[in-house]
Short mmCIF file of C-alpha atoms and ligand atoms in Angstrom, two decimals:
data_model
loop_
_atom_site.label_atom_id
_atom_site.label_comp_id
_atom_site.label_asym_id
_atom_site.label_seq_id
_atom_site.Cartn_x
_atom_site.Cartn_y
_atom_site.Cartn_z
CA UNK A 28 -4.23 -5.97 -28.18
CA UNK A 29 -2.05 -6.83 -25.21
CA UNK A 30 -3.59 -7.83 -21.86
CA UNK A 31 -2.18 -4.61 -20.43
CA UNK A 32 -3.55 -2.17 -22.97
CA UNK A 33 -6.97 -2.05 -21.32
CA UNK A 34 -5.65 -1.53 -17.81
CA UNK A 35 -6.90 1.63 -16.22
CA UNK A 36 -4.71 3.58 -13.79
CA UNK A 37 -4.58 2.52 -10.27
CA UNK A 38 -3.59 4.18 -7.02
CA UNK A 39 -2.59 2.07 -3.97
CA UNK A 40 -2.77 3.91 -0.71
CA UNK A 41 -0.62 2.46 2.01
CA UNK A 42 -2.04 3.36 5.38
CA UNK A 43 -2.68 2.43 8.95
CA UNK A 44 -3.63 4.55 11.96
CA UNK A 45 -0.93 2.51 13.76
CA UNK A 46 2.64 3.68 13.37
CA UNK A 47 5.73 1.60 12.67
CA UNK A 48 3.89 -1.28 11.00
CA UNK A 49 5.84 -1.19 7.77
CA UNK A 50 4.01 1.31 5.57
CA UNK A 51 7.16 2.94 4.21
CA UNK A 52 9.02 -0.39 3.97
CA UNK A 53 6.26 -2.07 1.89
CA UNK A 54 5.79 1.14 -0.19
CA UNK A 55 9.49 1.20 -1.33
CA UNK A 56 9.84 -2.50 -2.06
CA UNK A 57 6.52 -2.79 -3.85
CA UNK A 58 7.26 0.31 -5.93
CA UNK A 59 10.60 -1.20 -6.93
CA UNK A 60 8.86 -4.58 -7.71
CA UNK A 61 6.15 -2.99 -9.84
CA UNK A 62 8.76 -0.98 -11.71
CA UNK A 63 10.56 -4.15 -12.65
CA UNK A 64 7.31 -5.83 -13.49
CA UNK A 65 5.80 -3.05 -15.69
CA UNK A 66 8.77 -1.61 -17.53
CA UNK A 67 6.79 0.57 -19.84
CA UNK A 68 4.34 1.88 -17.30
CA UNK A 69 5.04 4.73 -14.98
CA UNK A 70 4.99 3.68 -11.30
CA UNK A 71 4.98 6.84 -9.10
CA UNK A 72 5.73 6.87 -5.52
CA UNK A 73 4.07 9.70 -3.61
CA UNK A 74 5.28 10.25 0.02
CA UNK A 75 2.75 12.29 1.99
CA UNK A 76 4.39 11.61 5.39
CA UNK A 77 6.26 14.76 6.59
CA UNK A 78 8.94 12.32 7.89
CA UNK A 79 9.73 11.65 4.15
CA UNK A 80 11.07 8.11 4.81
CA UNK A 81 10.09 6.46 1.52
CA UNK A 82 10.92 9.62 -0.52
CA UNK A 83 14.45 9.65 1.00
CA UNK A 84 14.97 5.96 0.26
CA UNK A 85 13.72 5.97 -3.29
CA UNK A 86 14.77 9.39 -4.60
CA UNK A 87 18.26 8.22 -5.63
CA UNK A 88 16.76 5.17 -7.35
CA UNK A 89 13.99 7.02 -9.27
CA UNK A 90 13.72 8.81 -12.54
CA UNK A 91 12.63 12.51 -12.60
CA UNK A 92 9.03 12.88 -11.51
CA UNK A 93 8.66 9.17 -10.48
CA UNK A 94 8.88 9.96 -6.85
CA UNK A 95 7.12 12.98 -5.20
CA UNK A 96 7.35 14.42 -1.67
CA UNK A 97 4.02 16.13 -0.85
CA UNK A 98 3.84 16.08 2.91
CA UNK A 99 0.35 16.44 4.29
CA UNK A 100 -0.03 17.39 7.88
CA UNK A 101 -1.57 20.04 9.98
CA UNK A 102 1.16 22.50 9.13
CA UNK A 103 1.24 21.84 5.47
CA UNK A 104 -2.42 21.23 4.68
CA UNK A 105 -4.19 23.28 2.06
CA UNK A 106 -1.30 23.97 -0.31
CA UNK A 107 -0.03 20.43 -0.54
CA UNK A 108 -3.40 18.77 -0.36
CA UNK A 109 -4.65 20.51 -3.51
CA UNK A 110 -1.34 19.84 -5.18
CA UNK A 111 -1.59 16.14 -4.17
CA UNK A 112 -5.14 15.93 -5.23
CA UNK A 113 -4.10 17.34 -8.66
CA UNK A 114 -1.20 15.14 -9.04
CA UNK A 115 -3.20 11.94 -8.25
CA UNK A 116 -6.05 12.94 -10.49
CA UNK A 117 -3.69 13.66 -13.33
CA UNK A 118 -1.91 10.36 -12.88
CA UNK A 119 -5.17 8.50 -12.71
CA UNK A 120 -6.56 10.18 -15.84
CA UNK A 121 -3.97 8.33 -17.94
CA UNK A 122 -4.37 4.64 -18.55
CA UNK A 123 -1.83 2.20 -17.12
CA UNK A 124 -0.28 4.64 -14.57
CA UNK A 125 0.32 3.19 -11.17
CA UNK A 126 0.67 5.33 -8.06
CA UNK A 127 1.86 4.13 -4.56
CA UNK A 128 1.05 6.56 -1.84
CA UNK A 129 2.86 6.29 1.51
CA UNK A 130 1.24 8.02 4.51
CA UNK A 131 2.21 8.85 8.02
CA UNK A 132 0.68 7.14 11.12
CA UNK A 133 -2.73 8.56 12.13
CA UNK A 134 -5.33 10.29 10.02
CA UNK A 135 -3.87 13.73 9.64
CA UNK A 136 -5.45 16.48 7.57
CA UNK A 137 -7.13 15.25 4.55
CA UNK A 138 -6.44 11.53 5.07
CA UNK A 139 -9.92 10.34 4.12
CA UNK A 140 -10.23 12.55 1.06
CA UNK A 141 -6.92 11.08 -0.13
CA UNK A 142 -7.85 7.52 0.65
CA UNK A 143 -11.09 7.76 -1.27
CA UNK A 144 -9.28 8.92 -4.45
CA UNK A 145 -7.46 5.62 -4.39
CA UNK A 146 -8.57 2.22 -5.73
CA UNK A 147 -7.00 0.20 -2.87
CA UNK A 148 -5.95 0.71 0.76
CA UNK A 149 -3.02 -1.54 1.61
CA UNK A 150 -2.92 -1.97 5.38
CA UNK A 151 0.24 -3.50 6.89
CA UNK A 152 0.04 -4.95 10.44
CA UNK A 153 2.05 -7.21 12.65
CA UNK A 154 0.32 -10.27 14.06
CA UNK A 155 0.44 -8.83 17.65
CA UNK A 156 -2.80 -7.68 19.19
CA UNK A 157 -1.19 -4.33 19.97
CA UNK A 158 -1.16 -3.73 16.20
CA UNK A 159 -4.14 -5.88 15.17
CA UNK A 160 -6.74 -4.25 17.41
CA UNK A 161 -6.25 -0.63 16.29
CA UNK A 162 -5.94 -1.95 12.68
CA UNK A 163 -9.33 -3.64 12.87
CA UNK A 164 -10.89 -0.51 14.37
CA UNK A 165 -9.34 1.58 11.56
CA UNK A 166 -10.85 -0.81 8.87
CA UNK A 167 -14.23 -0.53 10.65
CA UNK A 168 -14.10 3.24 10.26
CA UNK A 169 -13.26 2.79 6.48
CA UNK A 170 -16.19 0.36 6.22
CA UNK A 171 -18.53 2.99 7.73
CA UNK A 172 -17.35 5.67 5.36
CA UNK A 173 -17.67 3.44 2.36
CA UNK A 174 -21.18 2.53 3.27
CA UNK A 175 -22.03 6.26 3.92
CA UNK A 176 -20.60 7.14 0.53
CA UNK A 177 -22.00 3.99 -1.12
CA UNK A 178 -18.51 3.40 -2.43
CA UNK A 179 -16.97 -0.05 -2.97
CA UNK A 180 -13.46 1.53 -3.08
CA UNK A 181 -10.96 1.74 -1.66
CA UNK A 182 -10.73 -2.00 -1.46
CA UNK A 183 -8.91 -2.95 1.77
CA UNK A 184 -6.03 -5.40 1.58
CA UNK A 185 -4.35 -6.40 4.82
CA UNK A 186 -0.70 -7.47 4.79
CA UNK A 187 0.75 -9.33 7.74
CA UNK A 188 4.25 -7.85 8.10
CA UNK A 189 7.30 -8.72 10.15
CA UNK A 190 5.90 -12.22 10.63
CA UNK A 191 8.25 -14.72 12.19
CA UNK A 192 9.67 -17.07 9.56
CA UNK A 193 8.30 -19.93 11.77
CA UNK A 194 4.80 -18.59 11.86
CA UNK A 195 2.36 -21.24 10.54
CA UNK A 196 -0.89 -20.20 12.17
CA UNK A 197 -2.73 -17.21 10.62
CA UNK A 198 -6.04 -17.99 12.33
CA UNK A 199 -5.91 -15.03 14.68
CA UNK A 200 -5.72 -12.54 11.83
CA UNK A 201 -8.22 -14.47 9.73
CA UNK A 202 -10.64 -14.44 12.60
CA UNK A 203 -10.09 -10.77 13.29
CA UNK A 204 -10.78 -9.88 9.75
CA UNK A 205 -14.13 -11.53 9.76
CA UNK A 206 -15.44 -8.46 11.47
CA UNK A 207 -14.51 -6.22 8.55
CA UNK A 208 -14.60 -5.97 4.78
CA UNK A 209 -11.02 -6.81 3.89
CA UNK A 210 -8.86 -9.21 1.98
CA UNK A 211 -5.85 -10.97 3.45
CA UNK A 212 -2.76 -10.71 1.33
CA UNK A 213 0.18 -13.13 1.58
CA UNK A 214 2.54 -12.25 4.50
CA UNK A 215 5.94 -10.65 4.64
CA UNK A 216 8.44 -11.91 7.17
CA UNK A 217 10.88 -10.21 9.36
CA UNK A 218 14.27 -9.61 7.70
CA UNK A 219 16.89 -7.55 9.44
CA UNK A 220 18.45 -6.62 6.02
CA UNK A 221 15.17 -5.16 4.96
CA UNK A 222 15.58 -2.31 7.65
CA UNK A 223 15.62 0.95 5.75
CA UNK A 224 18.94 2.76 5.92
CA UNK A 225 19.45 5.71 3.57
CA UNK A 226 21.65 6.83 1.93
CA UNK A 227 22.83 3.38 0.93
CA UNK A 228 19.46 1.80 0.47
CA UNK A 229 19.77 -0.84 -2.21
CA UNK A 230 16.26 -1.87 -2.53
CA UNK A 231 15.31 -5.33 -3.92
CA UNK A 232 18.95 -5.96 -5.02
CA UNK A 233 20.03 -5.65 -1.43
CA UNK A 234 17.73 -8.48 -0.33
CA UNK A 235 18.31 -10.80 -3.33
CA UNK A 236 17.95 -14.50 -2.55
CA UNK A 237 16.10 -14.04 0.68
CA UNK A 238 12.73 -15.33 1.74
CA UNK A 239 11.79 -11.62 2.11
CA UNK A 240 12.51 -11.00 -1.51
CA UNK A 241 10.38 -13.86 -2.64
CA UNK A 242 7.55 -12.69 -0.47
CA UNK A 243 7.67 -9.19 -1.86
CA UNK A 244 7.43 -10.76 -5.34
CA UNK A 245 4.49 -12.87 -4.23
CA UNK A 246 2.75 -9.87 -2.66
CA UNK A 247 3.48 -7.86 -5.84
CA UNK A 248 1.91 -10.54 -8.01
CA UNK A 249 -1.07 -10.77 -5.65
CA UNK A 250 -1.59 -6.99 -6.24
CA UNK A 251 -1.12 -7.42 -10.01
CA UNK A 252 -3.70 -10.19 -10.02
CA UNK A 253 -6.30 -8.57 -7.87
CA UNK A 254 -5.78 -4.88 -7.84
CA UNK A 255 -3.93 -3.78 -11.04
CA UNK A 256 -5.86 -6.15 -13.28
CA UNK A 257 -9.19 -4.76 -11.94
CA UNK A 258 -10.26 -8.09 -10.65
CA UNK A 259 -11.47 -6.74 -7.29
CA UNK A 260 -13.38 -3.95 -9.12
CA UNK A 261 -15.20 -6.69 -11.15
CA UNK A 262 -15.93 -8.81 -8.09
CA UNK A 263 -17.32 -5.91 -6.09
CA UNK A 264 -19.26 -4.52 -9.03
CA UNK A 265 -21.03 -7.91 -9.21
CA UNK A 266 -21.85 -8.07 -5.53
CA UNK A 267 -23.15 -4.52 -5.64
CA UNK A 268 -25.63 -5.30 -8.39
N1 ATP B 85 9.53 -7.05 7.25
C1 ATP B 85 10.40 -6.36 7.95
N2 ATP B 85 11.50 -6.88 8.41
C2 ATP B 85 12.38 -6.14 9.18
N3 ATP B 85 12.21 -4.92 9.48
C3 ATP B 85 11.14 -4.22 9.12
C4 ATP B 85 10.11 -4.94 8.30
N4 ATP B 85 9.08 -4.10 8.08
C5 ATP B 85 9.42 -2.97 8.68
N5 ATP B 85 10.65 -3.07 9.30
C6 ATP B 85 11.31 -2.03 10.10
O1 ATP B 85 10.37 -1.46 11.12
C7 ATP B 85 10.53 -0.18 11.25
C8 ATP B 85 9.20 0.52 10.98
O2 ATP B 85 8.92 0.30 9.53
P1 ATP B 85 8.32 1.44 8.62
O3 ATP B 85 9.20 2.66 8.76
O4 ATP B 85 8.28 0.87 7.32
O5 ATP B 85 6.92 1.59 9.29
P2 ATP B 85 5.90 2.80 9.01
O6 ATP B 85 4.53 2.15 9.18
O7 ATP B 85 6.16 3.49 7.78
O8 ATP B 85 6.16 3.75 10.23
P3 ATP B 85 5.61 5.28 10.38
O9 ATP B 85 4.32 5.11 10.98
O10 ATP B 85 6.63 5.89 11.38
O11 ATP B 85 5.60 5.90 9.09
C9 ATP B 85 11.63 0.29 10.34
O12 ATP B 85 12.84 0.35 11.10
C10 ATP B 85 11.70 -0.78 9.28
O13 ATP B 85 12.97 -0.96 8.73
MG1 MG B 86 6.51 5.44 7.35
#
């Protein structure tokens, strides 16, 4: 039996109350990376942001059904939330499926309901305090909800994004994360070519050979090792016992 055969489905929710931190950017590049990595598994991108950024970028590059636009907001709630809930549950009922869920800034509508359907919450942030402070408060709120619900998921994985290529010192973010229950992922640096521009978005091919490309691969492998493989589930199951 292959290593992959036992893998249960995983949903990765990309969210942060802070806008413009790279949620949609990481969503599209990671979806592409995981599709290359797991050729036989379905990697579905679900864009819940009414702006539709990641849907627009990935739609031309996706097979039918592999990218969904299900905007959740005040205006759309209800209809789309129950569709979304159903889509996610169906995806997760089938072994080996992977879903990556992009969200808008803030906590619109049924944000928490959605987040708690997912195994992992990927939280991009820059290293600036203007982004780090609200990010930490956001994770504190997740921690409170997890403890209320006695749930170990979603696991929170913080990704430093738009890091200067010369950045060496990650102490400020390491210190900030001591206040919350979160894991620090390897960083992604600033790359002007990574800026999303539909309709000619060329994805990973468009950033080939760059440091950014290698970092997306490294982050993707980090997610494979800890999230997709179920390693975080095992670690937290042990600490809960
Ligand atoms: N690593 C990076 N290098 C260069 N530009 C980046 C990087 N990450 C994000 N950007 C750019 O920063 C801007 C905001 O990124 P993005 O749209 O991914 O953020 P977001 O969190 O999805 O925003 P929103 O809250 O509006 O949905 C975009 O123009 C994007 O191209
Ligand atoms: Mg976005």
